[in-house]
Short mmCIF file of C-alpha atoms in Angstrom, two decimals:
data_model
loop_
_atom_site.label_atom_id
_atom_site.label_comp_id
_atom_site.label_asym_id
_atom_site.label_seq_id
_atom_site.Cartn_x
_atom_site.Cartn_y
_atom_site.Cartn_z
CA MET A 1 -7.55 32.23 20.68
CA SER A 2 -5.94 30.04 18.07
CA LYS A 3 -7.68 26.91 16.87
CA ARG A 4 -6.71 23.77 18.86
CA ILE A 5 -5.49 20.81 16.82
CA VAL A 6 -5.03 17.47 18.60
CA ILE A 7 -3.04 14.77 16.85
CA LEU A 8 -3.48 11.12 17.81
CA GLY A 9 -0.47 8.96 16.99
CA ALA A 10 3.11 10.24 16.94
CA GLY A 11 4.51 8.26 14.04
CA GLU A 12 5.56 9.65 10.65
CA SER A 13 2.17 11.09 9.71
CA GLY A 14 1.29 12.41 13.18
CA VAL A 15 4.57 14.21 13.79
CA GLY A 16 4.48 15.69 10.28
CA ALA A 17 0.93 16.94 10.84
CA ALA A 18 1.93 18.42 14.21
CA ILE A 19 4.84 20.34 12.68
CA LEU A 20 2.68 21.71 9.84
CA ALA A 21 -0.04 22.72 12.33
CA LYS A 22 2.53 24.47 14.52
CA THR A 23 4.02 26.39 11.59
CA LYS A 24 0.50 27.55 10.70
CA GLY A 25 0.02 29.02 14.18
CA PHE A 26 -2.35 26.46 15.73
CA ASP A 27 -2.40 25.35 19.36
CA VAL A 28 -1.07 21.78 18.94
CA PHE A 29 -1.13 18.74 21.23
CA VAL A 30 0.10 15.24 20.32
CA SER A 31 -1.05 12.11 22.15
CA ASP A 32 0.14 8.55 21.56
CA PHE A 33 -1.17 5.52 23.45
CA SER A 34 2.16 3.77 22.79
CA ALA A 35 5.75 4.88 23.34
CA ILE A 36 7.01 7.57 20.95
CA GLN A 37 10.27 6.94 19.11
CA PRO A 38 13.15 9.17 20.31
CA THR A 39 13.65 10.71 16.85
CA TYR A 40 10.00 11.79 16.76
CA LYS A 41 10.19 13.19 20.31
CA ALA A 42 13.19 15.27 19.22
CA SER A 43 11.25 16.62 16.22
CA LEU A 44 8.29 17.61 18.42
CA ASP A 45 10.58 19.22 21.00
CA GLN A 46 12.40 21.16 18.28
CA TYR A 47 9.10 22.86 17.42
CA ALA A 48 8.09 23.19 21.12
CA ILE A 49 5.03 20.98 20.56
CA CYS A 50 3.36 19.50 23.66
CA TRP A 51 3.13 15.70 23.62
CA GLU A 52 2.29 12.70 25.77
CA GLU A 53 2.97 8.98 25.39
CA ARG A 54 1.52 5.72 26.74
CA GLN A 55 -1.80 7.43 27.50
CA HIS A 56 -4.63 9.58 26.16
CA THR A 57 -5.48 12.37 28.62
CA GLU A 58 -9.11 13.08 27.78
CA LYS A 59 -9.27 16.62 29.14
CA ASP A 60 -6.43 17.60 26.77
CA ILE A 61 -7.98 15.81 23.78
CA LEU A 62 -11.72 16.40 24.01
CA ASN A 63 -11.24 20.19 23.93
CA ALA A 64 -9.94 20.01 20.35
CA ASP A 65 -11.44 21.99 17.49
CA GLU A 66 -10.19 19.31 15.12
CA VAL A 67 -8.44 15.94 15.50
CA ILE A 68 -5.89 14.51 13.07
CA LYS A 69 -5.85 10.72 13.45
CA SER A 70 -3.12 8.26 12.56
CA PRO A 71 -4.42 5.82 9.91
CA GLY A 72 -3.54 2.93 12.22
CA ILE A 73 -6.13 3.91 14.85
CA PRO A 74 -9.53 2.30 14.16
CA ASP A 75 -12.77 4.24 14.58
CA LYS A 76 -13.87 1.77 17.26
CA ALA A 77 -10.98 2.86 19.55
CA PRO A 78 -12.56 4.28 22.75
CA ILE A 79 -10.89 7.70 22.43
CA ILE A 80 -12.16 8.08 18.84
CA GLN A 81 -15.68 7.13 19.93
CA LYS A 82 -15.57 9.86 22.60
CA ILE A 83 -14.25 12.42 20.09
CA LEU A 84 -16.99 11.56 17.59
CA SER A 85 -19.67 11.71 20.30
CA LYS A 86 -18.66 15.36 20.85
CA ASN A 87 -18.94 16.05 17.09
CA ILE A 88 -15.28 17.02 16.87
CA PRO A 89 -14.13 16.62 13.22
CA VAL A 90 -11.61 13.81 12.66
CA ILE A 91 -9.40 14.05 9.57
CA SER A 92 -6.27 12.41 8.16
CA GLU A 93 -2.80 13.93 7.83
CA ILE A 94 -3.26 13.92 4.02
CA GLU A 95 -6.50 15.91 4.29
CA PHE A 96 -4.79 18.45 6.58
CA ALA A 97 -1.67 18.81 4.41
CA GLY A 98 -3.76 19.24 1.26
CA ARG A 99 -5.13 22.53 2.62
CA TYR A 100 -1.70 24.15 2.44
CA THR A 101 -0.38 23.19 -0.98
CA ASP A 102 -1.37 23.79 -4.61
CA ALA A 103 0.97 21.05 -5.84
CA LYS A 104 -0.25 18.48 -8.36
CA MET A 105 -1.34 15.31 -6.56
CA ILE A 106 -0.83 11.90 -8.19
CA CYS A 107 -2.60 9.45 -5.87
CA ILE A 108 -2.46 5.65 -6.01
CA THR A 109 -4.57 3.08 -4.21
CA GLY A 110 -5.59 -0.54 -4.64
CA SER A 111 -5.51 -3.73 -2.63
CA ASN A 112 -2.23 -4.73 -4.31
CA GLY A 113 0.55 -3.08 -6.28
CA LYS A 114 0.16 0.43 -4.93
CA THR A 115 3.63 0.71 -3.38
CA THR A 116 5.36 -0.52 -6.54
CA THR A 117 3.28 1.79 -8.76
CA THR A 118 3.84 4.76 -6.44
CA MET A 119 7.61 4.22 -6.34
CA LEU A 120 7.69 3.70 -10.10
CA ILE A 121 5.85 6.97 -10.86
CA TYR A 122 8.09 8.82 -8.40
CA HIS A 123 11.15 7.30 -10.12
CA ILE A 124 9.93 8.41 -13.57
CA LEU A 125 9.09 11.96 -12.48
CA LYS A 126 12.29 12.43 -10.49
CA ASP A 127 14.47 11.11 -13.32
CA ALA A 128 12.64 13.45 -15.72
CA GLY A 129 13.74 16.40 -13.56
CA LEU A 130 10.42 17.31 -11.94
CA ASP A 131 10.33 18.77 -8.42
CA VAL A 132 8.52 15.83 -6.82
CA GLY A 133 7.90 14.50 -3.32
CA LEU A 134 6.99 10.94 -2.25
CA ALA A 135 4.47 10.56 0.57
CA GLY A 136 1.47 8.74 2.02
CA ASN A 137 2.23 5.14 2.97
CA VAL A 138 5.81 5.57 1.71
CA GLY A 139 8.43 8.30 1.87
CA ASN A 140 8.23 11.15 4.35
CA SER A 141 5.05 12.65 5.77
CA LEU A 142 3.20 14.84 3.25
CA ALA A 143 2.47 17.39 5.95
CA LEU A 144 6.14 17.58 6.93
CA GLN A 145 7.16 18.13 3.30
CA VAL A 146 4.52 20.83 2.86
CA ALA A 147 5.85 22.53 6.02
CA GLU A 148 9.59 22.22 5.39
CA THR A 149 10.41 21.15 1.81
CA PRO A 150 7.45 21.93 -0.48
CA HIS A 151 7.35 20.40 -3.98
CA ASP A 152 5.48 21.08 -7.23
CA TYR A 153 4.29 17.45 -7.49
CA TYR A 154 3.54 14.76 -4.93
CA VAL A 155 3.15 11.04 -5.60
CA LEU A 156 1.01 9.59 -2.81
CA GLU A 157 0.36 5.97 -1.92
CA LEU A 158 -3.00 6.02 -0.12
CA SER A 159 -4.38 3.19 1.98
CA SER A 160 -8.09 2.80 2.62
CA PHE A 161 -7.43 3.98 6.19
CA GLN A 162 -6.01 7.28 4.91
CA LEU A 163 -8.83 7.72 2.40
CA ASP A 164 -11.47 7.20 5.11
CA ASN A 165 -10.68 10.52 6.77
CA MET A 166 -10.29 12.62 3.62
CA TYR A 167 -13.13 14.98 2.72
CA ASP A 168 -12.02 18.04 0.71
CA PHE A 169 -8.73 16.68 -0.61
CA LYS A 170 -8.60 16.15 -4.39
CA ALA A 171 -6.36 13.99 -6.56
CA ASP A 172 -5.38 15.55 -9.90
CA ILE A 173 -4.53 12.04 -11.10
CA ALA A 174 -6.22 9.15 -9.25
CA ILE A 175 -5.09 5.57 -9.87
CA LEU A 176 -7.10 2.56 -8.69
CA LEU A 177 -5.26 -0.68 -9.46
CA ASN A 178 -7.63 -3.35 -8.14
CA ILE A 179 -10.02 -4.14 -5.28
CA THR A 180 -10.01 -7.47 -3.48
CA PRO A 181 -11.16 -8.19 0.09
CA ASP A 182 -8.70 -6.80 2.64
CA HIS A 183 -8.78 -5.20 6.09
CA LEU A 184 -12.38 -6.38 6.47
CA ASP A 185 -11.87 -6.37 10.25
CA ARG A 186 -11.85 -2.55 9.96
CA TYR A 187 -14.96 -2.48 7.74
CA GLU A 188 -17.51 -4.46 9.79
CA TYR A 189 -16.56 -7.48 7.62
CA LYS A 190 -18.54 -5.86 4.78
CA PHE A 191 -16.74 -5.84 1.43
CA GLN A 192 -18.88 -2.95 0.15
CA ASN A 193 -17.63 -0.73 2.99
CA TYR A 194 -14.06 -1.41 1.89
CA ILE A 195 -14.98 -0.76 -1.78
CA ASP A 196 -16.57 2.56 -0.80
CA SER A 197 -13.38 3.49 1.02
CA LYS A 198 -11.19 2.81 -2.01
CA PHE A 199 -13.48 4.85 -4.27
CA ARG A 200 -12.93 7.92 -2.10
CA ILE A 201 -9.79 8.39 -4.22
CA ILE A 202 -11.96 10.04 -6.91
CA ARG A 203 -13.85 12.20 -4.39
CA ASN A 204 -13.97 15.88 -5.48
CA GLN A 205 -12.49 15.18 -8.91
CA THR A 206 -13.71 17.39 -11.78
CA GLU A 207 -13.67 17.16 -15.58
CA LYS A 208 -10.10 18.54 -15.49
CA ASP A 209 -8.83 15.58 -13.49
CA VAL A 210 -7.89 12.03 -14.50
CA PHE A 211 -8.97 8.61 -13.22
CA ILE A 212 -6.74 5.67 -14.24
CA TYR A 213 -7.96 2.16 -13.43
CA TRP A 214 -7.61 -1.52 -14.35
CA ASN A 215 -10.42 -2.23 -16.80
CA ASP A 216 -10.73 -5.95 -16.03
CA ASP A 217 -11.45 -5.64 -12.31
CA PRO A 218 -15.16 -6.57 -11.99
CA VAL A 219 -15.52 -4.67 -8.71
CA ILE A 220 -14.14 -1.45 -10.20
CA SER A 221 -16.23 -1.81 -13.37
CA GLY A 222 -19.40 -2.31 -11.33
CA GLU A 223 -18.74 0.71 -9.13
CA ILE A 224 -17.94 2.98 -12.08
CA GLN A 225 -21.37 2.17 -13.53
CA LYS A 226 -22.92 3.27 -10.23
CA CYS A 227 -20.92 6.42 -9.46
CA ASN A 228 -20.32 7.82 -12.98
CA PRO A 229 -17.00 9.65 -12.30
CA LYS A 230 -16.61 13.22 -13.54
CA ALA A 231 -12.90 12.86 -14.32
CA SER A 232 -11.47 11.81 -17.69
CA LEU A 233 -11.32 8.01 -17.64
CA TYR A 234 -8.14 6.11 -18.53
CA PRO A 235 -8.86 2.37 -18.31
CA PHE A 236 -6.06 -0.09 -19.09
CA SER A 237 -5.78 -3.83 -19.71
CA ASP A 238 -3.36 -6.37 -21.17
CA VAL A 239 -6.02 -7.22 -23.77
CA TYR A 240 -7.22 -4.65 -26.31
CA HIS A 241 -10.84 -3.43 -26.10
CA PRO A 242 -12.31 -0.35 -27.77
CA GLY A 243 -12.16 2.64 -25.44
CA LEU A 244 -9.02 1.55 -23.57
CA LYS A 245 -6.27 4.14 -23.06
CA GLY A 246 -3.61 1.54 -22.28
CA TYR A 247 -3.33 -1.97 -23.76
CA ILE A 248 -0.99 -4.59 -25.25
CA ARG A 249 -0.85 -5.28 -28.97
CA ASP A 250 1.83 -7.46 -30.62
CA GLN A 251 3.90 -7.46 -27.41
CA GLN A 252 3.89 -3.65 -27.41
CA ILE A 253 2.52 -1.48 -24.61
CA ILE A 254 0.39 1.22 -26.22
CA ILE A 255 -0.80 4.24 -24.24
CA GLU A 256 -3.11 6.84 -25.76
CA THR A 257 -3.40 10.31 -24.18
CA LEU A 258 -4.09 13.86 -25.27
CA ASN A 259 -0.28 14.31 -25.28
CA GLY A 260 0.10 11.65 -27.95
CA ILE A 261 0.67 7.89 -28.14
CA PHE A 262 3.40 6.12 -26.15
CA ILE A 263 4.73 2.76 -27.36
CA MET A 264 7.18 0.42 -25.62
CA ASP A 265 8.20 -3.22 -25.99
CA ARG A 266 6.73 -5.02 -22.96
CA ASN A 267 9.82 -7.25 -22.75
CA LYS A 268 11.92 -4.17 -21.95
CA LEU A 269 10.08 -3.62 -18.63
CA SER A 270 12.40 -4.16 -15.68
CA LEU A 271 9.57 -5.55 -13.51
CA LYS A 272 8.38 -9.02 -14.50
CA GLY A 273 5.03 -10.73 -14.02
CA THR A 274 1.47 -9.85 -15.06
CA HIS A 275 0.78 -7.80 -11.93
CA ASN A 276 3.87 -5.68 -12.62
CA LEU A 277 2.75 -5.20 -16.22
CA TYR A 278 -0.39 -3.53 -14.81
CA ASN A 279 1.67 -1.45 -12.38
CA SER A 280 3.97 -0.34 -15.21
CA MET A 281 1.05 0.52 -17.49
CA ALA A 282 -0.63 2.65 -14.79
CA ALA A 283 2.67 4.45 -14.17
CA GLY A 284 3.20 4.95 -17.90
CA ILE A 285 -0.27 6.44 -18.39
CA ALA A 286 0.18 8.88 -15.48
CA SER A 287 3.60 9.94 -16.78
CA LYS A 288 2.38 10.47 -20.34
CA ILE A 289 -0.57 12.55 -19.03
CA LEU A 290 2.02 14.71 -17.22
CA ASP A 291 3.77 15.12 -20.60
CA ILE A 292 7.00 13.36 -19.60
CA ARG A 293 9.07 12.67 -22.73
CA ASP A 294 8.67 9.16 -24.15
CA GLU A 295 12.39 8.37 -23.87
CA ASN A 296 12.34 9.30 -20.18
CA ILE A 297 9.35 7.02 -19.51
CA ARG A 298 10.93 4.12 -21.43
CA GLU A 299 14.25 4.49 -19.67
CA SER A 300 12.66 4.64 -16.21
CA LEU A 301 10.33 1.69 -16.86
CA SER A 302 13.31 -0.39 -17.97
CA ASP A 303 15.73 0.45 -15.13
CA PHE A 304 13.46 0.52 -12.05
CA THR A 305 14.75 -2.00 -9.51
CA GLY A 306 11.57 -2.72 -7.53
CA VAL A 307 10.43 -2.36 -3.94
CA GLU A 308 11.89 -3.95 -0.81
CA HIS A 309 9.71 -6.72 0.66
CA ARG A 310 7.72 -7.14 -2.56
CA LEU A 311 8.82 -10.30 -4.44
CA GLU A 312 12.38 -9.39 -3.45
CA VAL A 313 14.92 -12.07 -4.38
CA VAL A 314 17.15 -12.56 -1.32
CA THR A 315 19.66 -15.20 -2.38
CA ARG A 316 20.10 -18.81 -3.51
CA VAL A 317 21.16 -21.43 -0.94
CA ARG A 318 22.09 -24.94 -2.16
CA GLY A 319 20.04 -24.55 -5.33
CA VAL A 320 16.98 -23.09 -3.58
CA ASP A 321 15.84 -19.50 -4.21
CA TYR A 322 14.54 -17.46 -1.27
CA ILE A 323 12.04 -14.67 -2.00
CA ASN A 324 10.87 -12.04 0.48
CA ASP A 325 7.27 -10.99 -0.19
CA SER A 326 6.56 -9.81 3.37
CA LYS A 327 4.48 -6.94 1.98
CA ALA A 328 1.87 -9.52 0.91
CA THR A 329 -0.44 -8.81 3.84
CA ASN A 330 -3.56 -10.07 2.04
CA VAL A 331 -4.55 -13.18 0.11
CA ASN A 332 -4.65 -11.53 -3.32
CA SER A 333 -1.04 -10.35 -2.94
CA CYS A 334 -0.01 -13.92 -2.20
CA TRP A 335 -1.98 -15.08 -5.27
CA TYR A 336 0.10 -12.77 -7.49
CA ALA A 337 3.31 -14.08 -5.93
CA LEU A 338 2.32 -17.74 -6.40
CA GLN A 339 1.26 -17.06 -9.97
CA SER A 340 4.59 -15.41 -10.84
CA ILE A 341 6.84 -18.26 -9.63
CA ASN A 342 7.27 -21.30 -11.88
CA THR A 343 9.07 -23.71 -9.53
CA LYS A 344 7.85 -25.93 -6.71
CA LEU A 345 7.47 -23.89 -3.51
CA VAL A 346 7.80 -23.98 0.23
CA LEU A 347 5.38 -21.26 1.34
CA ILE A 348 5.57 -19.39 4.66
CA LEU A 349 2.13 -18.07 5.63
CA GLY A 350 0.60 -16.55 8.73
CA GLY A 351 0.38 -13.64 11.15
CA THR A 352 -2.62 -11.59 12.21
CA ASP A 353 -5.59 -12.87 10.19
CA LYS A 354 -7.87 -10.05 8.97
CA GLY A 355 -10.83 -12.24 8.10
CA ASN A 356 -9.04 -13.85 5.16
CA ASP A 357 -10.64 -16.12 2.58
CA TYR A 358 -7.88 -18.52 1.51
CA SER A 359 -9.94 -20.15 -1.25
CA GLU A 360 -8.45 -17.62 -3.70
CA ILE A 361 -5.02 -19.30 -3.44
CA GLU A 362 -6.23 -22.88 -2.87
CA GLU A 363 -5.69 -24.16 -6.43
CA LEU A 364 -2.26 -22.54 -6.78
CA VAL A 365 -1.19 -23.93 -3.41
CA LYS A 366 -2.32 -27.46 -4.35
CA LYS A 367 -0.55 -27.21 -7.71
CA LYS A 368 2.74 -25.56 -6.71
CA VAL A 369 3.38 -25.88 -2.97
CA ARG A 370 5.47 -28.75 -1.59
CA ALA A 371 5.18 -27.67 2.06
CA LEU A 372 3.55 -24.98 4.20
CA VAL A 373 5.06 -23.30 7.23
CA PHE A 374 2.58 -21.34 9.35
CA LEU A 375 4.34 -18.44 11.10
CA GLY A 376 2.08 -16.94 13.77
CA LEU A 377 0.87 -17.05 17.34
CA ASN A 378 -2.52 -18.42 16.30
CA ASN A 379 -2.61 -20.55 13.16
CA ASP A 380 -6.02 -22.16 13.75
CA ARG A 381 -7.71 -20.62 10.70
CA LEU A 382 -4.82 -21.64 8.43
CA HIS A 383 -4.97 -25.21 9.73
CA ALA A 384 -8.75 -25.28 9.36
CA PHE A 385 -8.42 -24.40 5.67
CA PHE A 386 -5.23 -26.17 4.54
CA ASP A 387 -5.00 -29.32 6.69
CA GLY A 388 -5.47 -32.38 4.48
CA LYS A 389 -4.77 -30.40 1.29
CA ILE A 390 -0.97 -30.32 1.62
CA ALA A 391 0.94 -33.25 3.09
CA LEU A 392 3.70 -31.24 4.78
CA ILE A 393 2.49 -28.53 7.21
CA GLU A 394 4.34 -27.28 10.28
CA ASP A 395 4.01 -24.34 12.67
CA ALA A 396 6.71 -21.86 13.63
CA ARG A 397 6.75 -19.26 16.40
CA SER A 398 9.75 -17.28 15.17
CA MET A 399 11.27 -16.33 11.83
CA GLU A 400 14.39 -18.38 12.55
CA GLU A 401 12.26 -21.47 13.16
CA ALA A 402 10.21 -20.82 10.01
CA VAL A 403 13.27 -20.39 7.78
CA ASN A 404 14.99 -23.48 9.23
CA LYS A 405 11.88 -25.61 8.61
CA ALA A 406 11.51 -24.23 5.08
CA TYR A 407 15.20 -25.01 4.45
CA ARG A 408 14.61 -28.59 5.59
CA PHE A 409 11.54 -29.05 3.35
CA ALA A 410 12.91 -27.44 0.16
CA GLN A 411 14.52 -29.46 -2.58
CA LYS A 412 17.06 -28.31 -5.16
CA GLY A 413 15.32 -26.14 -7.78
CA ASP A 414 12.56 -25.09 -5.37
CA THR A 415 11.70 -21.60 -4.14
CA VAL A 416 11.10 -20.69 -0.50
CA LEU A 417 8.55 -17.87 -0.51
CA LEU A 418 7.59 -15.67 2.44
CA SER A 419 4.18 -14.35 1.34
CA PRO A 420 2.19 -14.32 4.56
CA CYS A 421 -1.37 -13.22 3.53
CA CYS A 422 -1.60 -11.68 7.00
CA ALA A 423 -0.61 -8.60 8.99
CA SER A 424 2.62 -8.90 10.98
CA PHE A 425 1.71 -7.52 14.39
CA ASP A 426 1.55 -10.78 16.34
CA LEU A 427 5.31 -11.47 16.12
CA PHE A 428 6.85 -8.43 14.40
CA ASP A 429 6.80 -4.62 14.57
CA ASN A 430 5.54 -4.38 10.97
CA TYR A 431 5.91 -6.09 7.60
CA GLU A 432 9.33 -4.42 7.10
CA ASP A 433 10.61 -5.94 10.34
CA ARG A 434 9.22 -9.32 9.26
CA GLY A 435 10.91 -9.06 5.85
CA ARG A 436 14.26 -7.94 7.29
CA GLN A 437 14.24 -10.81 9.80
CA PHE A 438 13.51 -13.23 6.96
CA LYS A 439 16.45 -11.93 4.93
CA GLU A 440 18.77 -12.06 7.91
CA CYS A 441 17.78 -15.65 8.78
CA VAL A 442 18.16 -16.74 5.15
CA ARG A 443 21.64 -15.22 4.93
CA ASN A 444 22.60 -17.03 8.13
CA LEU A 445 21.71 -20.47 6.71
#
């Protein structure tokens, strides 16, 4: 009898894992507690894969030899608890796909900046002519690409949820941008649990592998002292210290690798702001380690256009700029956004609170924000923190209402910023849906 693989969640990662499992000859069953999108149903049917939606039939799940879990399903979900009680292994799609490819894996994680850095590295490698795939939190499922369109290189954005269920997978190049409190509702509200999850990115690395990280993050520095990584270390910073592999000197980005020294004028970077300097440096280091030609790296770092929903300039209406930063689903992301804008602001915050500590943005809000609009079904925690600190605060229950109120509050020369600090699931399908609705409402002003 063939090994039985059960896949929970029939989104991008689940369907990709199901197709790879089927092509490898496993007995495959897919179960989703929600409705499955028609396009994904068609993909499963094309491969004659059994599936169910809007339920989890336990007799068809608890007989699995192995379960591949969507990163969105928490361990405390009843079906996962039952699976674990039967000692059935639970892995991620990335772990499963990694068994069937020898491609080089460039893996990026961090509380903030990982999508931009991932897309930037992919852009550099693709423009340099490498056979490269984009996967993880962005692009198409890694498992699907391994099954249908295998590549020599993969650039993977990895969330803590994906890292949690990875065991034997290894990153050839691991990048850790920063660690600030996020998703603590999934980690028993213990920051250390979340830190441990992020550090799984260097799991299984050897002396032949590379670990790139932001040198000035105190959390990362503390953990490195404890875990003593085996990989070659490539710390970077915007201030020179001995031992750094990437730094700024006289407005020049300098990157030192075994393949030589890369130099570029920091003012030529297409992405602006300190946080994007770090993202660009991490991407530059990874590219130089892969021996991409200097002129290719420079060209790609200077023509990259950015990521949708991340500090995305929408338009200007009556002298007011509107910026979509819907991807800012945690407080630190919002901090970067506030820091990078030099005008007075009307800030749209709110959504599903993940145990946020808003004190990180308090000073910037007091200094820069003219008015706050809280966009969510339950804004109690936002009111508890910000009431009395900003004179103008109003609630909104829809994006149209939020944008109209922001329009009313903003003065010529201001910026209206959607940078919610929170997940989107109370009013929107996801952060992309939230960002698209924002852009549509702004354009309808």
